[in-house]
Tab-separated table of C-alpha atoms in Angstrom:
chain	number	residue	atom	x	y	z
A	1	MET	CA	-23.095	88.228	306.819
A	2	ALA	CA	-26.408	89.430	305.415
A	3	SER	CA	-25.402	93.079	305.716
A	4	THR	CA	-22.096	92.361	303.962
A	5	SER	CA	-23.916	90.730	301.042
A	6	ALA	CA	-26.332	93.666	300.872
A	7	GLU	CA	-23.423	96.116	300.764
A	8	ILE	CA	-21.773	94.185	297.944
A	9	ILE	CA	-25.027	94.182	295.958
A	10	ALA	CA	-25.473	97.900	296.645
A	11	PHE	CA	-21.911	98.628	295.506
A	12	LEU	CA	-22.412	96.709	292.266
A	13	LEU	CA	-25.713	98.486	291.591
A	14	THR	CA	-24.299	101.938	292.241
A	15	ILE	CA	-21.170	101.363	290.179
A	16	SER	CA	-23.264	100.044	287.285
A	17	GLY	CA	-25.567	103.042	287.541
A	18	TRP	CA	-22.637	105.454	287.682
A	19	VAL	CA	-21.119	103.887	284.555
A	20	LEU	CA	-24.428	104.250	282.703
A	21	VAL	CA	-24.806	107.861	283.824
A	22	SER	CA	-21.244	108.629	282.747
A	23	SER	CA	-21.823	107.039	279.351
A	24	THR	CA	-24.831	109.249	278.625
A	25	LEU	CA	-22.798	112.455	278.819
A	26	PRO	CA	-20.881	111.927	275.534
A	27	THR	CA	-23.643	109.918	273.845
A	28	ASP	CA	-24.822	111.423	270.549
A	29	TYR	CA	-28.509	110.590	270.449
A	30	TRP	CA	-30.220	112.650	273.137
A	31	LYS	CA	-32.894	113.574	270.631
A	32	VAL	CA	-33.354	112.233	267.126
A	33	SER	CA	-35.757	112.802	264.255
A	34	THR	CA	-36.012	111.170	260.861
A	35	ILE	CA	-37.341	113.176	257.933
A	36	ASP	CA	-38.157	111.477	254.654
A	37	GLY	CA	-37.875	114.281	252.154
A	38	THR	CA	-38.250	112.341	248.928
A	39	VAL	CA	-37.807	108.796	247.732
A	40	ILE	CA	-34.128	109.451	246.999
A	41	THR	CA	-32.864	111.411	250.008
A	42	THR	CA	-33.395	110.696	253.664
A	43	ALA	CA	-31.948	112.878	256.411
A	44	THR	CA	-31.662	112.117	260.095
A	45	PHE	CA	-31.284	114.993	262.528
A	46	TRP	CA	-29.950	114.316	265.987
A	47	ALA	CA	-28.420	116.321	268.826
A	48	ASN	CA	-26.963	116.040	272.309
A	49	LEU	CA	-25.714	118.428	274.954
A	50	TRP	CA	-22.718	119.525	272.918
A	51	LYS	CA	-23.626	119.585	269.232
A	52	THR	CA	-26.320	119.127	266.616
A	53	CYS	CA	-25.816	116.964	263.552
A	54	VAL	CA	-27.505	115.730	260.384
A	55	THR	CA	-26.844	112.416	258.653
A	56	ASP	CA	-27.798	111.887	255.010
A	57	SER	CA	-28.735	108.671	253.244
A	58	THR	CA	-25.102	107.867	252.452
A	59	GLY	CA	-24.159	107.859	256.141
A	60	VAL	CA	-22.181	111.081	256.048
A	61	SER	CA	-22.723	113.247	259.127
A	62	ASN	CA	-22.298	116.977	259.303
A	63	CYS	CA	-22.101	118.299	262.862
A	64	LYS	CA	-22.078	121.766	264.301
A	65	ASP	CA	-20.942	122.474	267.828
A	66	PHE	CA	-22.889	124.891	269.922
A	67	PRO	CA	-21.136	128.226	269.386
A	68	SER	CA	-21.264	129.710	272.868
A	69	MET	CA	-22.172	128.340	276.265
A	70	LEU	CA	-23.726	131.635	277.329
A	71	ALA	CA	-25.867	131.751	274.180
A	72	LEU	CA	-27.370	128.299	274.806
A	73	ASP	CA	-30.888	127.662	275.943
A	74	GLY	CA	-31.332	127.514	279.684
A	75	TYR	CA	-32.423	123.891	279.779
A	76	ILE	CA	-29.267	122.736	277.968
A	77	GLN	CA	-27.054	124.589	280.428
A	78	ALA	CA	-28.983	123.090	283.325
A	79	CYS	CA	-28.709	119.582	281.861
A	80	ARG	CA	-24.970	119.980	281.390
A	81	GLY	CA	-24.434	121.084	284.970
A	82	LEU	CA	-26.631	118.349	286.413
A	83	MET	CA	-24.976	115.572	284.411
A	84	ILE	CA	-21.462	116.726	285.288
A	85	SER	CA	-22.490	116.956	288.944
A	86	ALA	CA	-23.945	113.428	288.776
A	87	VAL	CA	-20.693	112.020	287.388
A	88	CYS	CA	-18.543	113.794	289.995
A	89	LEU	CA	-20.805	112.766	292.878
A	90	GLY	CA	-20.776	109.170	291.686
A	91	PHE	CA	-16.970	109.165	291.682
A	92	PHE	CA	-16.751	110.315	295.298
A	93	GLY	CA	-19.604	107.993	296.251
A	94	ALA	CA	-17.673	105.025	294.863
A	95	ILE	CA	-14.638	105.920	296.988
A	96	PHE	CA	-16.683	106.312	300.186
A	97	GLY	CA	-18.621	103.148	299.418
A	98	LEU	CA	-15.434	101.140	298.982
A	99	VAL	CA	-14.072	102.424	302.296
A	100	GLY	CA	-17.346	101.915	304.173
A	101	MET	CA	-17.936	98.316	303.157
A	102	LYS	CA	-17.398	95.713	305.870
A	103	CYS	CA	-15.448	93.434	303.552
A	104	THR	CA	-12.617	95.984	303.296
A	105	LYS	CA	-9.948	96.522	305.928
A	106	VAL	CA	-9.929	100.316	305.902
A	107	GLY	CA	-12.239	102.784	307.579
A	108	GLY	CA	-11.945	101.904	311.271
A	109	SER	CA	-14.558	100.165	313.420
A	110	ASP	CA	-17.854	98.725	312.230
A	111	GLN	CA	-19.835	101.747	313.406
A	112	THR	CA	-17.486	104.148	311.617
A	113	LYS	CA	-17.639	102.079	308.446
A	114	ALA	CA	-21.441	102.037	308.661
A	115	LYS	CA	-21.503	105.839	308.824
A	116	ILE	CA	-19.164	106.085	305.831
A	117	ALA	CA	-21.350	103.638	303.882
A	118	CYS	CA	-24.431	105.695	304.742
A	119	LEU	CA	-22.652	108.826	303.485
A	120	ALA	CA	-21.807	106.996	300.259
A	121	GLY	CA	-25.460	106.030	299.892
A	122	LEU	CA	-26.582	109.635	300.277
A	123	ILE	CA	-24.042	110.760	297.676
A	124	PHE	CA	-25.227	108.104	295.213
A	125	ILE	CA	-28.859	109.056	295.789
A	126	LEU	CA	-27.993	112.693	295.084
A	127	SER	CA	-26.102	111.624	291.956
A	128	GLY	CA	-29.089	109.634	290.735
A	129	LEU	CA	-31.443	112.535	291.389
A	130	CYS	CA	-29.198	114.885	289.392
A	131	SER	CA	-29.158	112.494	286.438
A	132	MET	CA	-32.887	111.835	286.696
A	133	THR	CA	-33.642	115.560	286.763
A	134	SER	CA	-31.392	116.281	283.795
A	135	CYS	CA	-32.881	113.567	281.590
A	136	SER	CA	-36.435	114.454	282.610
A	137	LEU	CA	-35.873	118.145	281.918
A	138	TYR	CA	-34.482	117.396	278.465
A	139	ALA	CA	-37.295	114.959	277.703
A	140	ASN	CA	-39.917	117.450	278.869
A	141	ARG	CA	-38.616	120.016	276.388
A	142	ILE	CA	-38.756	117.466	273.541
A	143	THR	CA	-42.284	116.311	274.321
A	144	SER	CA	-43.617	119.834	274.828
A	145	GLU	CA	-42.315	120.880	271.408
A	146	PHE	CA	-43.535	117.676	269.771
A	147	PHE	CA	-47.133	118.030	270.973
A	148	ASP	CA	-47.284	121.801	270.492
A	149	PRO	CA	-49.337	122.495	267.338
A	150	SER	CA	-47.965	126.027	267.084
A	151	PHE	CA	-44.339	124.844	267.024
A	152	VAL	CA	-43.313	124.877	263.346
A	153	ALA	CA	-39.590	124.130	263.654
A	154	GLN	CA	-37.956	120.717	263.553
A	155	LYS	CA	-39.547	118.285	266.001
A	156	TYR	CA	-37.554	115.552	267.692
A	157	GLU	CA	-38.168	112.315	269.542
A	158	LEU	CA	-36.577	110.876	272.671
A	159	GLY	CA	-33.114	109.488	272.059
A	160	ALA	CA	-31.446	106.391	273.481
A	161	ALA	CA	-29.239	108.439	275.831
A	162	LEU	CA	-32.261	109.520	277.883
A	163	PHE	CA	-33.337	105.943	278.579
A	164	ILE	CA	-29.771	104.990	279.526
A	165	GLY	CA	-29.611	107.967	281.875
A	166	TRP	CA	-32.911	107.043	283.515
A	167	ALA	CA	-31.754	103.460	284.019
A	168	GLY	CA	-28.439	104.554	285.507
A	169	ALA	CA	-30.139	107.040	287.828
A	170	SER	CA	-32.540	104.357	289.062
A	171	LEU	CA	-29.665	101.988	289.845
A	172	CYS	CA	-27.818	104.712	291.754
A	173	ILE	CA	-30.887	105.542	293.835
A	174	ILE	CA	-31.650	101.888	294.625
A	175	GLY	CA	-28.054	101.054	295.528
A	176	GLY	CA	-27.698	104.228	297.592
A	177	SER	CA	-30.828	103.366	299.556
A	178	ILE	CA	-29.380	99.952	300.395
A	179	PHE	CA	-26.180	101.624	301.577
A	180	CYS	CA	-28.203	103.904	303.859
A	181	CYS	CA	-29.879	100.888	305.458
A	182	SER	CA	-26.483	99.528	306.550
A	183	ILE	CA	-26.210	102.049	309.394
A	184	ALA	CA	-29.606	100.938	310.725
A	185	GLU	CA	-28.511	97.298	310.704
A	186	SER	CA	-25.300	98.214	312.488
A	187	SER	CA	-27.149	100.077	315.246
A	188	HIS	CA	-29.521	97.143	315.890
A	189	SER	CA	-26.783	94.500	315.957
A	190	PRO	CA	-26.570	92.648	319.312
A	191	ARG	CA	-23.667	93.460	321.575
A	192	ARG	CA	-22.053	91.032	323.987
A	193	GLY	CA	-21.935	92.132	327.582
A	194	TYR	CA	-18.911	91.290	329.680
A	195	ALA	CA	-19.222	91.320	333.476
A	196	TYR	CA	-16.099	92.543	335.224
A	197	ASN	CA	-15.210	90.959	338.491
A	198	GLY	CA	-12.825	92.905	340.664
A	199	ALA	CA	-9.355	91.526	341.215
A	200	THR	CA	-9.167	89.260	344.240
A	201	SER	CA	-6.704	90.525	346.796
A	202	VAL	CA	-4.257	88.337	348.621
A	203	MET	CA	-5.845	89.003	351.988
A	204	SER	CA	-9.318	88.109	350.784
A	205	SER	CA	-8.071	84.879	349.264
A	206	ARG	CA	-6.332	83.964	352.448
A	207	THR	CA	-9.472	84.762	354.406
A	208	LYS	CA	-11.525	82.502	352.135
A	209	VAL	CA	-9.056	79.654	352.564
A	210	HIS	CA	-8.937	80.159	356.321
A	211	ASN	CA	-12.724	80.186	356.568
A	212	SER	CA	-13.040	77.093	354.454
A	213	VAL	CA	-10.776	75.028	356.760
A	214	PRO	CA	-12.713	73.709	359.764
A	215	ASP	CA	-11.402	74.598	363.202
A	216	LYS	CA	-10.094	71.415	364.833
A	217	THR	CA	-8.695	72.951	368.034
A	218	PRO	CA	-10.076	71.209	371.160
A	219	PRO	CA	-12.359	73.223	373.388
A	220	LYS	CA	-10.813	74.718	376.467
A	221	HIS	CA	-11.961	73.497	379.901
A	222	PHE	CA	-12.252	76.155	382.556
A	223	ASP	CA	-12.064	75.707	386.288
A	224	LYS	CA	-14.951	76.450	388.581
A	225	ASN	CA	-13.223	79.552	389.877
A	226	ALA	CA	-13.363	81.088	386.360
A	227	TYR	CA	-17.091	81.616	386.631
A	228	VAL	CA	-16.979	83.391	389.964
């Protein structure tokens, strides 16, 4: 019962983490910077993995998509690939996790289901690591440019999407680790031993009954000539 509850908690954690990771991919604010030009105009620059935008004081946004994937910076291409991989891995991990849980009726025996749940845990851990690496790589680029005194272009700050991605990755890693522990609990579960007694034959049963009945036949008396 305890392992079933742990698997349910792990499934809820991983699904929540996968939803958060998936929501960061289309989120606008991966990096954001506010520039106060004058008292009248205020512009907010923000960007994500797909476009860069500017919002003026009236709330009107002008966005520009990245022109070419091959012309992008290497870190943006890497972040795109890692985030898409994290979403795809989380999808397959959810399917394997649903099959491997003990509360479902698919997947075979308990040992087979434990192996499937462990596989789902490994997939979720890999998904969380992909998301964690992507967000950390993007954040490292922002912080290195922000603290670089020789960098004269527009400087940005960490956006809300990075924190959501870190939270989702942490949930996927924690839930995946709990899934991996299910195979250890299944291997240490006690097994009942059944002693097999061979089938009793008809002859042996008759022999037992015959031996259990006392012999009431009178003793034979021999003549004296029998001993000669």
